[in-house]
Amino acid sequence: MQPNSSNNKWFPKTVYIATYGCQMNEYDSELVRSILKKDNYEFVTDELAADIVMLNTCAIREHAHRKVYGRVHSIRHARGKDNPVMIGLLGCMATNLRQDLLEDRSLKIDFIAGPDSYKRLPQLIREASDEGRKSYDVTLSEFETYSDVYPSRTQGGVNAWLAVMRGCNNFCTFCVVPYTRGRERSRSPENVVDEVRRLAAEGFKQVTLLGQNVNSYRFEDHDFAYLMDEVSKVEGIERIRFTSPHPKDFPDRFLDLMAANPKICKHIHLPLQAGNNRILTMMDRTYTNEEFLDLVDKIRAKIPDIALSTDIIVGFPTETDGEFEDTLQVAAKVGFDSAFMFKYSERQGTIASKKYPDDVPESIKTERIMRLNEIQKEITHLRNRAHIGQIQTVLLEPYPEAKNPGQMPGRTDGNKLVILPLGPYKGGDFIKVRITDATPHGLKGHPV
Ligand code: SF4
């Protein structure tokens, strides 16, 4: 901590931030860095050297909760009485559990800022350090998009994440996002394009547009297709990705643009969540499995080489064996290139937590996820093998050579990982690669 010359008081000046959960949280940590750097805080990479440790938390998955609780205790323990530290919680979990967190004396949290309150962080920190009181702001905003904050990105070079909208209006019954991040609001296309131009000037080759429900982006009369088209006109940016969309927002106009525009990567993350109609209704996903399959057919008819990934939840309340089989069938019919699979776990404050007891035993959830995992692994391997012999354009990622000596990682347009023998290339280069082998985890290839 730094002494203040006027009154010899100590003020925290160095910050360490740890990020949990999704890419949006990573992006938000970059915003926080930018906001606090303007206020003369310095970021350090050693947690033990920091005056303030901030944990940017996630409320989506239970293990994220456990991790954060454990981390707070271990920080306090490691620092002891002689080396004090302020601890602040940011993010979705901070919003959702603020009361518990502030009242839990064993946790000793100094300040809490929700996802729409990061501009108030300098003030919250001052209140906590000067006045020694717990300070918090978890107010949700209908307007905050941080369009006036340029994130302080840590990983320079190849891909930049960029939030174009925040919040969600969908209220899927299992999800906390509408409560922790509020309603949907979007940045103006001009503001987004300005940031993309800046990223191109800094040497980034790819941008990934982010939003909790990214394809419901809307600013005045402009929709997501318009935004993607505008972003694709920025010179120097060669690849554009987006995540996460909702299946309800894929108009033909957007798919036609994807098909025609070579800069928009041919990959869609299309969350299925469940393949049984009763469960989909209980989740309030607003589509049936037939509609989901029709959408997949439409996407593949327009963009034959599209790669599809998904999210699936098993063991939603009351899900029977037969209903789980429906999910397996839909997953097999679609043949996703990859899938993130989760066991249902109740999240405080959600509609499901109020209406549906979490009644599928843990052992059944485990059995189901193992079966799904096994089947998806085979499908992924099959889809990957189909690329053997093809020539693909690969964007090389930055690689710490020491980690995998003699190898370079890259990504295909469809977002598949390709491992290549080390060559005279660097992260950010596009190279043509012949795919020589495939595993359930990715591809292997040689530059041609
Ligand atoms: S669309 Fe996504 S973020 Fe929004 S409520 Fe549903 S699962 Fe949550």
Tab-separated table of C-alpha atoms and ligand atoms in Angstrom:
chain	number	residue	atom	x	y	z
A	1	MET	CA	0.000	0.000	0.000
A	2	GLN	CA	1.128	3.584	-0.660
A	3	PRO	CA	1.392	6.246	2.052
A	4	ASN	CA	-0.542	9.419	1.403
A	5	SER	CA	1.896	12.282	2.003
A	6	SER	CA	-0.687	14.676	3.428
A	7	ASN	CA	-1.897	12.601	6.353
A	8	ASN	CA	0.358	9.566	6.306
A	9	LYS	CA	-2.619	7.254	5.773
A	10	TRP	CA	-2.179	4.140	3.668
A	11	PHE	CA	-4.100	3.701	0.483
A	12	PRO	CA	-4.374	0.601	-1.652
A	13	LYS	CA	-2.868	1.131	-5.106
A	14	THR	CA	-1.995	-2.241	-6.577
A	15	VAL	CA	-4.676	-4.580	-7.872
A	16	TYR	CA	-4.861	-8.224	-8.829
A	17	ILE	CA	-7.949	-9.463	-10.625
A	18	ALA	CA	-9.007	-13.087	-11.080
A	19	THR	CA	-11.798	-13.903	-13.499
A	20	TYR	CA	-14.252	-16.795	-13.332
A	21	GLY	CA	-16.876	-18.002	-15.775
A	22	CYS	CA	-17.687	-16.871	-19.262
A	23	GLN	CA	-16.016	-14.744	-21.878
A	24	MET	CA	-18.224	-11.799	-20.960
A	25	ASN	CA	-16.605	-11.816	-17.533
A	26	GLU	CA	-13.144	-11.826	-19.135
A	27	TYR	CA	-14.217	-8.830	-21.174
A	28	ASP	CA	-15.620	-7.087	-18.102
A	29	SER	CA	-12.298	-7.585	-16.316
A	30	GLU	CA	-10.675	-5.731	-19.212
A	31	LEU	CA	-13.164	-2.883	-18.681
A	32	VAL	CA	-12.385	-2.840	-14.958
A	33	ARG	CA	-8.653	-2.664	-15.701
A	34	SER	CA	-9.231	0.310	-17.941
A	35	ILE	CA	-11.449	2.127	-15.414
A	36	LEU	CA	-9.049	1.637	-12.509
A	37	LYS	CA	-5.905	2.418	-14.517
A	38	LYS	CA	-7.443	5.814	-15.269
A	39	ASP	CA	-7.695	6.271	-11.515
A	40	ASN	CA	-3.968	5.479	-11.204
A	41	TYR	CA	-4.305	1.948	-9.888
A	42	GLU	CA	-1.602	-0.398	-10.994
A	43	PHE	CA	-2.298	-4.012	-11.967
A	44	VAL	CA	0.037	-6.748	-10.780
A	45	THR	CA	0.289	-10.390	-11.766
A	46	ASP	CA	1.249	-11.647	-8.310
A	47	GLU	CA	-1.737	-11.958	-6.023
A	48	LEU	CA	0.477	-11.748	-2.947
A	49	ALA	CA	1.878	-8.389	-4.065
A	50	ALA	CA	-1.541	-6.764	-4.451
A	51	ASP	CA	-3.206	-4.320	-2.041
A	52	ILE	CA	-6.565	-5.260	-3.523
A	53	VAL	CA	-7.637	-8.651	-4.834
A	54	MET	CA	-10.792	-8.603	-6.941
A	55	LEU	CA	-12.629	-11.748	-7.947
A	56	ASN	CA	-14.839	-11.338	-10.979
A	57	THR	CA	-17.370	-14.044	-10.232
A	58	CYS	CA	-19.873	-16.164	-12.127
A	59	ALA	CA	-23.254	-17.351	-10.871
A	60	ILE	CA	-23.965	-19.729	-13.715
A	61	ARG	CA	-22.385	-22.881	-12.384
A	62	GLU	CA	-22.223	-24.206	-8.875
A	63	HIS	CA	-18.562	-25.097	-8.913
A	64	ALA	CA	-17.809	-21.442	-9.713
A	65	HIS	CA	-19.458	-20.557	-6.393
A	66	ARG	CA	-17.465	-23.072	-4.471
A	67	LYS	CA	-14.269	-21.908	-6.118
A	68	VAL	CA	-14.881	-18.280	-5.142
A	69	TYR	CA	-15.709	-19.067	-1.514
A	70	GLY	CA	-12.612	-21.231	-1.278
A	71	ARG	CA	-10.466	-18.576	-2.942
A	72	VAL	CA	-11.547	-15.813	-0.547
A	73	HIS	CA	-10.706	-17.973	2.453
A	74	SER	CA	-7.353	-19.001	1.011
A	75	ILE	CA	-6.398	-15.375	0.223
A	76	ARG	CA	-7.171	-14.307	3.802
A	77	HIS	CA	-5.271	-17.286	5.147
A	78	ALA	CA	-2.213	-16.712	2.929
A	79	ARG	CA	-1.966	-13.026	3.816
A	80	GLY	CA	-2.415	-13.360	7.559
A	81	LYS	CA	-2.704	-10.390	9.899
A	82	ASP	CA	0.599	-8.729	9.007
A	83	ASN	CA	-0.039	-8.426	5.295
A	84	PRO	CA	-3.598	-7.084	4.950
A	85	VAL	CA	-5.466	-7.083	1.712
A	86	MET	CA	-8.777	-5.681	0.537
A	87	ILE	CA	-11.022	-8.160	-1.213
A	88	GLY	CA	-13.691	-7.102	-3.678
A	89	LEU	CA	-16.233	-9.198	-5.519
A	90	LEU	CA	-17.457	-8.313	-8.988
A	91	GLY	CA	-19.737	-9.991	-11.480
A	92	CYS	CA	-22.901	-12.065	-11.465
A	93	MET	CA	-22.401	-13.914	-8.206
A	94	ALA	CA	-21.758	-10.616	-6.464
A	95	THR	CA	-25.120	-9.355	-7.658
A	96	ASN	CA	-27.034	-12.482	-6.935
A	97	LEU	CA	-25.721	-13.197	-3.477
A	98	ARG	CA	-24.847	-9.729	-2.202
A	99	GLN	CA	-26.801	-10.073	1.026
A	100	ASP	CA	-25.282	-13.424	1.958
A	101	LEU	CA	-21.828	-12.219	1.025
A	102	LEU	CA	-21.967	-9.061	3.069
A	103	GLU	CA	-23.443	-10.811	6.072
A	104	ASP	CA	-21.031	-13.748	5.985
A	105	ARG	CA	-18.499	-12.530	8.556
A	106	SER	CA	-16.076	-15.326	7.815
A	107	LEU	CA	-15.753	-14.124	4.212
A	108	LYS	CA	-14.805	-10.521	5.102
A	109	ILE	CA	-15.571	-8.941	1.749
A	110	ASP	CA	-14.656	-5.229	1.602
A	111	PHE	CA	-16.622	-4.147	-1.459
A	112	ILE	CA	-18.977	-5.530	-4.078
A	113	ALA	CA	-19.726	-4.216	-7.569
A	114	GLY	CA	-22.287	-5.711	-9.914
A	115	PRO	CA	-21.781	-5.854	-13.714
A	116	ASP	CA	-23.369	-2.428	-14.293
A	117	SER	CA	-21.460	-0.629	-11.508
A	118	TYR	CA	-17.830	-0.877	-12.588
A	119	LYS	CA	-17.505	2.852	-13.222
A	120	ARG	CA	-18.198	3.341	-9.516
A	121	LEU	CA	-15.349	1.051	-8.464
A	122	PRO	CA	-12.870	3.851	-7.608
A	123	GLN	CA	-15.478	5.330	-5.279
A	124	LEU	CA	-16.428	1.976	-3.751
A	125	ILE	CA	-12.770	1.201	-3.059
A	126	ARG	CA	-12.256	4.610	-1.464
A	127	GLU	CA	-15.322	4.173	0.737
A	128	ALA	CA	-14.087	0.777	1.873
A	129	SER	CA	-10.498	1.870	2.497
A	130	ASP	CA	-11.005	5.403	3.867
A	131	GLU	CA	-14.099	4.829	5.899
A	132	GLY	CA	-13.542	1.169	6.629
A	133	ARG	CA	-17.117	0.299	5.746
A	134	LYS	CA	-18.372	-2.384	3.437
A	135	SER	CA	-19.424	-0.688	0.247
A	136	TYR	CA	-21.459	-2.066	-2.591
A	137	ASP	CA	-23.380	-1.183	-5.701
A	138	VAL	CA	-25.240	-3.865	-7.577
A	139	THR	CA	-27.798	-1.632	-9.265
A	140	LEU	CA	-28.857	-2.910	-12.664
A	141	SER	CA	-28.963	-0.324	-15.402
A	142	GLU	CA	-31.217	-0.143	-18.436
A	143	PHE	CA	-28.609	1.850	-20.318
A	144	GLU	CA	-25.055	0.988	-19.272
A	145	THR	CA	-23.110	-0.534	-22.179
A	146	TYR	CA	-19.632	0.828	-21.315
A	147	SER	CA	-19.482	2.204	-24.842
A	148	ASP	CA	-17.208	4.987	-23.545
A	149	VAL	CA	-14.662	2.623	-21.986
A	150	TYR	CA	-11.952	1.098	-24.165
A	151	PRO	CA	-11.012	-2.200	-22.535
A	152	SER	CA	-7.472	-2.703	-21.358
A	153	ARG	CA	-6.811	-5.997	-23.110
A	154	THR	CA	-4.164	-8.294	-21.740
A	155	GLN	CA	-3.771	-10.806	-24.520
A	156	GLY	CA	-2.593	-8.727	-27.458
A	157	GLY	CA	-2.484	-9.817	-30.985
A	158	VAL	CA	-4.903	-12.209	-32.602
A	159	ASN	CA	-8.467	-12.283	-31.281
A	160	ALA	CA	-10.240	-9.493	-29.417
A	161	TRP	CA	-13.513	-9.958	-27.582
A	162	LEU	CA	-15.949	-7.115	-27.860
A	163	ALA	CA	-19.313	-6.854	-26.089
A	164	VAL	CA	-21.923	-5.352	-28.419
A	165	MET	CA	-24.914	-5.852	-26.146
A	166	ARG	CA	-25.498	-6.689	-22.521
A	167	GLY	CA	-28.270	-8.365	-20.556
A	168	CYS	CA	-31.049	-10.677	-21.621
A	169	ASN	CA	-34.837	-10.494	-21.881
A	170	ASN	CA	-35.477	-14.192	-22.316
A	171	PHE	CA	-35.855	-15.531	-18.777
A	172	CYS	CA	-35.049	-19.148	-19.561
A	173	THR	CA	-36.200	-20.699	-16.314
A	174	PHE	CA	-32.795	-22.155	-15.326
A	175	CYS	CA	-30.767	-19.006	-15.945
A	176	VAL	CA	-29.732	-16.184	-13.624
A	177	VAL	CA	-28.492	-13.807	-16.310
A	178	PRO	CA	-31.632	-11.635	-16.584
A	179	TYR	CA	-31.431	-11.058	-12.802
A	180	THR	CA	-27.699	-10.530	-12.525
A	181	ARG	CA	-27.109	-8.592	-15.733
A	182	GLY	CA	-30.464	-6.979	-16.361
A	183	ARG	CA	-32.355	-6.244	-19.564
A	184	GLU	CA	-30.961	-6.165	-23.087
A	185	ARG	CA	-29.289	-3.007	-24.335
A	186	SER	CA	-27.000	-2.538	-27.302
A	187	ARG	CA	-24.170	-0.241	-28.299
A	188	SER	CA	-24.558	1.830	-31.448
A	189	PRO	CA	-23.098	0.299	-34.635
A	190	GLU	CA	-20.832	3.368	-35.057
A	191	ASN	CA	-19.425	2.907	-31.572
A	192	VAL	CA	-18.759	-0.805	-32.175
A	193	VAL	CA	-17.174	-0.171	-35.578
A	194	ASP	CA	-14.918	2.533	-34.075
A	195	GLU	CA	-13.628	0.044	-31.546
A	196	VAL	CA	-13.100	-2.593	-34.255
A	197	ARG	CA	-11.084	-0.063	-36.306
A	198	ARG	CA	-8.913	0.598	-33.271
A	199	LEU	CA	-8.406	-3.127	-32.791
A	200	ALA	CA	-7.407	-3.544	-36.439
A	201	ALA	CA	-4.903	-0.692	-36.049
A	202	GLU	CA	-3.464	-2.513	-33.019
A	203	GLY	CA	-2.914	-5.602	-35.161
A	204	PHE	CA	-5.839	-7.823	-34.149
A	205	LYS	CA	-6.937	-10.148	-36.962
A	206	GLN	CA	-10.157	-11.473	-35.500
A	207	VAL	CA	-12.964	-10.046	-33.396
A	208	THR	CA	-15.561	-12.042	-31.512
A	209	LEU	CA	-18.736	-10.079	-30.866
A	210	LEU	CA	-20.145	-10.881	-27.466
A	211	GLY	CA	-23.534	-10.657	-25.838
A	212	GLN	CA	-25.651	-12.780	-23.524
A	213	ASN	CA	-28.079	-13.018	-26.405
A	214	VAL	CA	-25.906	-11.553	-29.087
A	215	ASN	CA	-28.114	-12.036	-32.128
A	216	SER	CA	-30.968	-10.118	-30.545
A	217	TYR	CA	-28.707	-7.058	-30.855
A	218	ARG	CA	-30.801	-4.046	-31.812
A	219	PHE	CA	-29.916	-0.384	-31.909
A	220	GLU	CA	-32.715	1.842	-33.271
A	221	ASP	CA	-33.503	0.270	-36.677
A	222	HIS	CA	-30.298	-1.727	-36.880
A	223	ASP	CA	-30.223	-5.465	-36.250
A	224	PHE	CA	-27.398	-7.954	-35.785
A	225	ALA	CA	-27.062	-8.621	-39.535
A	226	TYR	CA	-26.498	-4.902	-40.113
A	227	LEU	CA	-23.901	-4.764	-37.348
A	228	MET	CA	-21.998	-7.812	-38.649
A	229	ASP	CA	-21.997	-6.379	-42.155
A	230	GLU	CA	-20.619	-3.043	-40.916
A	231	VAL	CA	-17.940	-4.744	-38.801
A	232	SER	CA	-16.885	-6.857	-41.778
A	233	LYS	CA	-16.080	-3.699	-43.745
A	234	VAL	CA	-13.252	-2.814	-41.367
A	235	GLU	CA	-9.953	-3.374	-43.150
A	236	GLY	CA	-7.429	-5.540	-41.351
A	237	ILE	CA	-10.015	-7.628	-39.510
A	238	GLU	CA	-10.141	-10.915	-41.407
A	239	ARG	CA	-12.381	-13.045	-39.244
A	240	ILE	CA	-15.520	-12.254	-37.261
A	241	ARG	CA	-17.147	-14.585	-34.761
A	242	PHE	CA	-20.046	-14.147	-32.354
A	243	THR	CA	-21.315	-15.766	-29.178
A	244	SER	CA	-23.793	-16.679	-27.702
A	245	PRO	CA	-26.875	-16.541	-29.865
A	246	HIS	CA	-30.406	-17.785	-29.197
A	247	PRO	CA	-32.019	-20.060	-31.818
A	248	LYS	CA	-35.037	-17.752	-32.027
A	249	ASP	CA	-33.063	-14.923	-33.682
A	250	PHE	CA	-31.772	-16.322	-36.973
A	251	PRO	CA	-33.633	-14.530	-39.744
A	252	ASP	CA	-32.853	-15.519	-43.372
A	253	ARG	CA	-31.260	-12.121	-43.900
A	254	PHE	CA	-28.610	-12.931	-41.295
A	255	LEU	CA	-27.933	-16.461	-42.587
A	256	ASP	CA	-27.674	-15.145	-46.165
A	257	LEU	CA	-25.127	-12.597	-44.989
A	258	MET	CA	-23.146	-15.306	-43.198
A	259	ALA	CA	-23.171	-17.462	-46.328
A	260	ALA	CA	-22.035	-14.638	-48.609
A	261	ASN	CA	-19.524	-12.806	-46.420
A	262	PRO	CA	-16.120	-14.530	-46.345
A	263	LYS	CA	-15.048	-12.664	-43.208
A	264	ILE	CA	-17.887	-14.082	-41.088
A	265	CYS	CA	-16.668	-17.442	-39.823
A	266	LYS	CA	-18.763	-20.456	-40.694
A	267	HIS	CA	-19.370	-21.475	-37.119
A	268	ILE	CA	-22.488	-21.067	-34.998
A	269	HIS	CA	-22.753	-21.904	-31.341
A	270	LEU	CA	-26.409	-22.941	-31.200
A	271	PRO	CA	-27.546	-23.814	-27.672
A	272	LEU	CA	-30.006	-26.731	-27.723
A	273	GLN	CA	-30.264	-27.155	-23.902
A	274	ALA	CA	-32.679	-30.120	-24.221
A	275	GLY	CA	-34.196	-32.268	-26.951
A	276	ASN	CA	-37.553	-33.031	-25.347
A	277	ASN	CA	-40.477	-30.690	-25.902
A	278	ARG	CA	-41.939	-30.909	-22.396
A	279	ILE	CA	-38.549	-30.027	-20.904
A	280	LEU	CA	-37.990	-27.261	-23.463
A	281	THR	CA	-41.359	-25.780	-22.448
A	282	MET	CA	-40.438	-25.988	-18.773
A	283	MET	CA	-37.153	-24.249	-19.618
A	284	ASP	CA	-39.112	-21.628	-21.591
A	285	ARG	CA	-36.738	-21.916	-24.512
A	286	THR	CA	-39.517	-20.889	-26.967
A	287	TYR	CA	-38.766	-23.579	-29.574
A	288	THR	CA	-39.632	-27.251	-29.997
A	289	ASN	CA	-37.115	-29.889	-30.959
A	290	GLU	CA	-38.732	-30.010	-34.440
A	291	GLU	CA	-38.228	-26.251	-34.838
A	292	PHE	CA	-34.628	-26.564	-33.705
A	293	LEU	CA	-33.989	-29.336	-36.267
A	294	ASP	CA	-35.697	-27.258	-38.987
A	295	LEU	CA	-33.400	-24.358	-38.135
A	296	VAL	CA	-30.352	-26.642	-38.397
A	297	ASP	CA	-31.593	-27.839	-41.821
A	298	LYS	CA	-32.098	-24.265	-42.955
A	299	ILE	CA	-28.638	-23.226	-41.745
A	300	ARG	CA	-26.995	-26.204	-43.489
A	301	ALA	CA	-28.942	-25.580	-46.720
A	302	LYS	CA	-27.665	-22.003	-46.831
A	303	ILE	CA	-24.169	-22.631	-45.394
A	304	PRO	CA	-23.206	-26.252	-46.171
A	305	ASP	CA	-19.784	-26.116	-44.501
A	306	ILE	CA	-21.095	-24.629	-41.233
A	307	ALA	CA	-19.667	-25.972	-37.958
A	308	LEU	CA	-22.203	-26.188	-35.133
A	309	SER	CA	-21.516	-26.354	-31.423
A	310	THR	CA	-24.015	-26.353	-28.580
A	311	ASP	CA	-24.854	-26.319	-24.863
A	312	ILE	CA	-26.893	-29.133	-23.327
A	313	ILE	CA	-28.264	-29.490	-19.788
A	314	VAL	CA	-29.065	-32.957	-18.444
A	315	GLY	CA	-31.227	-33.757	-15.423
A	316	PHE	CA	-33.519	-30.725	-15.545
A	317	PRO	CA	-36.262	-31.181	-12.888
A	318	THR	CA	-38.614	-34.092	-13.659
A	319	GLU	CA	-36.628	-35.157	-16.759
A	320	THR	CA	-37.341	-38.873	-17.300
A	321	ASP	CA	-35.077	-41.438	-18.932
A	322	GLY	CA	-37.250	-41.299	-22.062
A	323	GLU	CA	-37.022	-37.517	-22.212
A	324	PHE	CA	-33.258	-37.682	-21.863
A	325	GLU	CA	-33.241	-40.164	-24.778
A	326	ASP	CA	-34.944	-37.444	-26.861
A	327	THR	CA	-31.973	-35.169	-26.142
A	328	LEU	CA	-29.573	-37.898	-27.250
A	329	GLN	CA	-31.567	-38.364	-30.441
A	330	VAL	CA	-31.635	-34.684	-31.323
A	331	ALA	CA	-27.890	-34.391	-30.598
A	332	ALA	CA	-27.221	-37.383	-32.855
A	333	LYS	CA	-29.508	-36.063	-35.609
A	334	VAL	CA	-27.780	-32.691	-35.643
A	335	GLY	CA	-24.279	-34.111	-35.275
A	336	PHE	CA	-22.808	-31.114	-33.437
A	337	ASP	CA	-19.122	-30.516	-34.005
A	338	SER	CA	-18.736	-30.030	-30.264
A	339	ALA	CA	-20.848	-29.556	-27.168
A	340	PHE	CA	-20.618	-28.087	-23.686
A	341	MET	CA	-22.588	-30.396	-21.412
A	342	PHE	CA	-23.796	-29.625	-17.906
A	343	LYS	CA	-25.671	-31.352	-15.125
A	344	TYR	CA	-28.612	-29.186	-14.057
A	345	SER	CA	-27.926	-27.379	-10.832
A	346	GLU	CA	-30.360	-24.997	-9.233
A	347	ARG	CA	-29.467	-21.312	-9.240
A	348	GLN	CA	-30.881	-19.089	-6.539
A	349	GLY	CA	-33.489	-16.616	-7.779
A	350	THR	CA	-34.342	-18.359	-11.049
A	351	ILE	CA	-37.874	-19.315	-12.069
A	352	ALA	CA	-36.897	-22.998	-12.025
A	353	SER	CA	-35.638	-22.722	-8.441
A	354	LYS	CA	-39.049	-21.389	-7.386
A	355	LYS	CA	-41.258	-23.668	-9.476
A	356	TYR	CA	-39.440	-26.961	-9.942
A	357	PRO	CA	-37.742	-28.943	-7.159
A	358	ASP	CA	-34.326	-30.221	-8.279
A	359	ASP	CA	-35.563	-33.824	-8.131
A	360	VAL	CA	-33.364	-35.804	-10.507
A	361	PRO	CA	-30.873	-37.681	-8.310
A	362	GLU	CA	-27.214	-36.730	-8.730
A	363	SER	CA	-26.304	-40.311	-9.674
A	364	ILE	CA	-28.808	-40.224	-12.590
A	365	LYS	CA	-27.500	-36.857	-13.740
A	366	THR	CA	-23.975	-38.281	-13.703
A	367	GLU	CA	-25.038	-41.359	-15.688
A	368	ARG	CA	-26.788	-39.170	-18.241
A	369	ILE	CA	-23.934	-36.768	-18.725
A	370	MET	CA	-21.488	-39.645	-19.104
A	371	ARG	CA	-23.657	-41.224	-21.818
A	372	LEU	CA	-24.120	-37.944	-23.617
A	373	ASN	CA	-20.419	-37.245	-23.342
A	374	GLU	CA	-19.550	-40.626	-24.831
A	375	ILE	CA	-21.922	-40.202	-27.754
A	376	GLN	CA	-20.852	-36.614	-28.400
A	377	LYS	CA	-17.187	-37.650	-28.321
A	378	GLU	CA	-17.835	-40.140	-31.136
A	379	ILE	CA	-19.784	-37.557	-33.136
A	380	THR	CA	-17.048	-34.959	-32.678
A	381	HIS	CA	-14.407	-37.457	-33.741
A	382	LEU	CA	-16.447	-38.363	-36.826
A	383	ARG	CA	-16.973	-34.701	-37.746
A	384	ASN	CA	-13.262	-34.011	-37.233
A	385	ARG	CA	-12.236	-37.018	-39.335
A	386	ALA	CA	-14.276	-35.654	-42.232
A	387	HIS	CA	-11.655	-32.890	-42.548
A	388	ILE	CA	-8.735	-35.271	-43.161
A	389	GLY	CA	-7.201	-34.526	-46.551
A	390	GLN	CA	-8.804	-31.062	-46.805
A	391	ILE	CA	-6.847	-27.843	-47.182
A	392	GLN	CA	-7.975	-25.376	-44.516
A	393	THR	CA	-6.991	-21.787	-43.798
A	394	VAL	CA	-5.716	-21.639	-40.253
A	395	LEU	CA	-5.247	-18.547	-38.110
A	396	LEU	CA	-2.286	-19.168	-35.826
A	397	GLU	CA	-2.778	-18.397	-32.153
A	398	PRO	CA	-0.082	-16.881	-29.971
A	399	TYR	CA	1.832	-19.832	-28.542
A	400	PRO	CA	4.232	-20.095	-25.665
A	401	GLU	CA	6.699	-22.431	-27.337
A	402	ALA	CA	7.928	-23.818	-24.048
A	403	LYS	CA	4.476	-25.230	-23.344
A	404	ASN	CA	4.374	-27.535	-26.369
A	405	PRO	CA	7.855	-27.610	-27.845
A	406	GLY	CA	7.913	-28.021	-31.604
A	407	GLN	CA	4.199	-27.285	-32.052
A	408	MET	CA	1.972	-24.368	-33.061
A	409	PRO	CA	-1.787	-24.151	-32.461
A	410	GLY	CA	-4.242	-22.520	-34.853
A	411	ARG	CA	-7.961	-22.406	-35.609
A	412	THR	CA	-9.888	-23.217	-38.759
A	413	ASP	CA	-12.688	-20.972	-39.959
A	414	GLY	CA	-15.068	-23.434	-38.224
A	415	ASN	CA	-13.168	-22.804	-34.951
A	416	LYS	CA	-11.486	-26.221	-34.786
A	417	LEU	CA	-8.135	-26.424	-33.080
A	418	VAL	CA	-5.327	-27.542	-35.403
A	419	ILE	CA	-1.896	-28.547	-34.122
A	420	LEU	CA	0.941	-27.966	-36.569
A	421	PRO	CA	4.665	-28.634	-36.482
A	422	LEU	CA	6.621	-25.518	-35.579
A	423	GLY	CA	7.489	-23.396	-38.607
A	424	PRO	CA	8.668	-19.898	-39.483
A	425	TYR	CA	5.331	-18.369	-38.505
A	426	LYS	CA	3.911	-16.328	-35.658
A	427	GLY	CA	0.564	-15.860	-33.926
A	428	GLY	CA	-1.757	-13.893	-36.205
A	429	ASP	CA	-0.485	-15.435	-39.470
A	430	PHE	CA	-2.971	-17.117	-41.804
A	431	ILE	CA	-1.576	-20.241	-43.391
A	432	LYS	CA	-2.940	-22.954	-45.669
A	433	VAL	CA	-2.822	-26.303	-43.969
A	434	ARG	CA	-3.475	-29.857	-45.117
A	435	ILE	CA	-5.366	-31.762	-42.407
A	436	THR	CA	-3.564	-35.048	-41.787
A	437	ASP	CA	-5.205	-36.486	-38.687
A	438	ALA	CA	-8.116	-35.991	-36.302
A	439	THR	CA	-8.897	-36.799	-32.676
A	440	PRO	CA	-12.040	-36.085	-30.639
A	441	HIS	CA	-10.248	-32.954	-29.422
A	442	GLY	CA	-9.071	-31.414	-32.676
A	443	LEU	CA	-7.084	-31.744	-35.867
A	444	LYS	CA	-3.482	-32.177	-36.893
A	445	GLY	CA	-2.009	-30.741	-40.062
A	446	HIS	CA	0.964	-29.585	-42.116
A	447	PRO	CA	1.437	-26.219	-43.796
A	448	VAL	CA	1.223	-26.522	-47.591
B	1	SF4	S1	-31.075	-16.709	-23.516
B	1	SF4	FE1	-29.168	-17.352	-22.516
B	1	SF4	S2	-28.630	-15.677	-21.127
B	1	SF4	FE2	-30.767	-15.345	-21.706
B	1	SF4	S3	-31.969	-16.329	-20.076
B	1	SF4	FE3	-31.706	-17.861	-21.710
B	1	SF4	S4	-29.838	-19.014	-21.169
B	1	SF4	FE4	-29.856	-17.112	-19.937
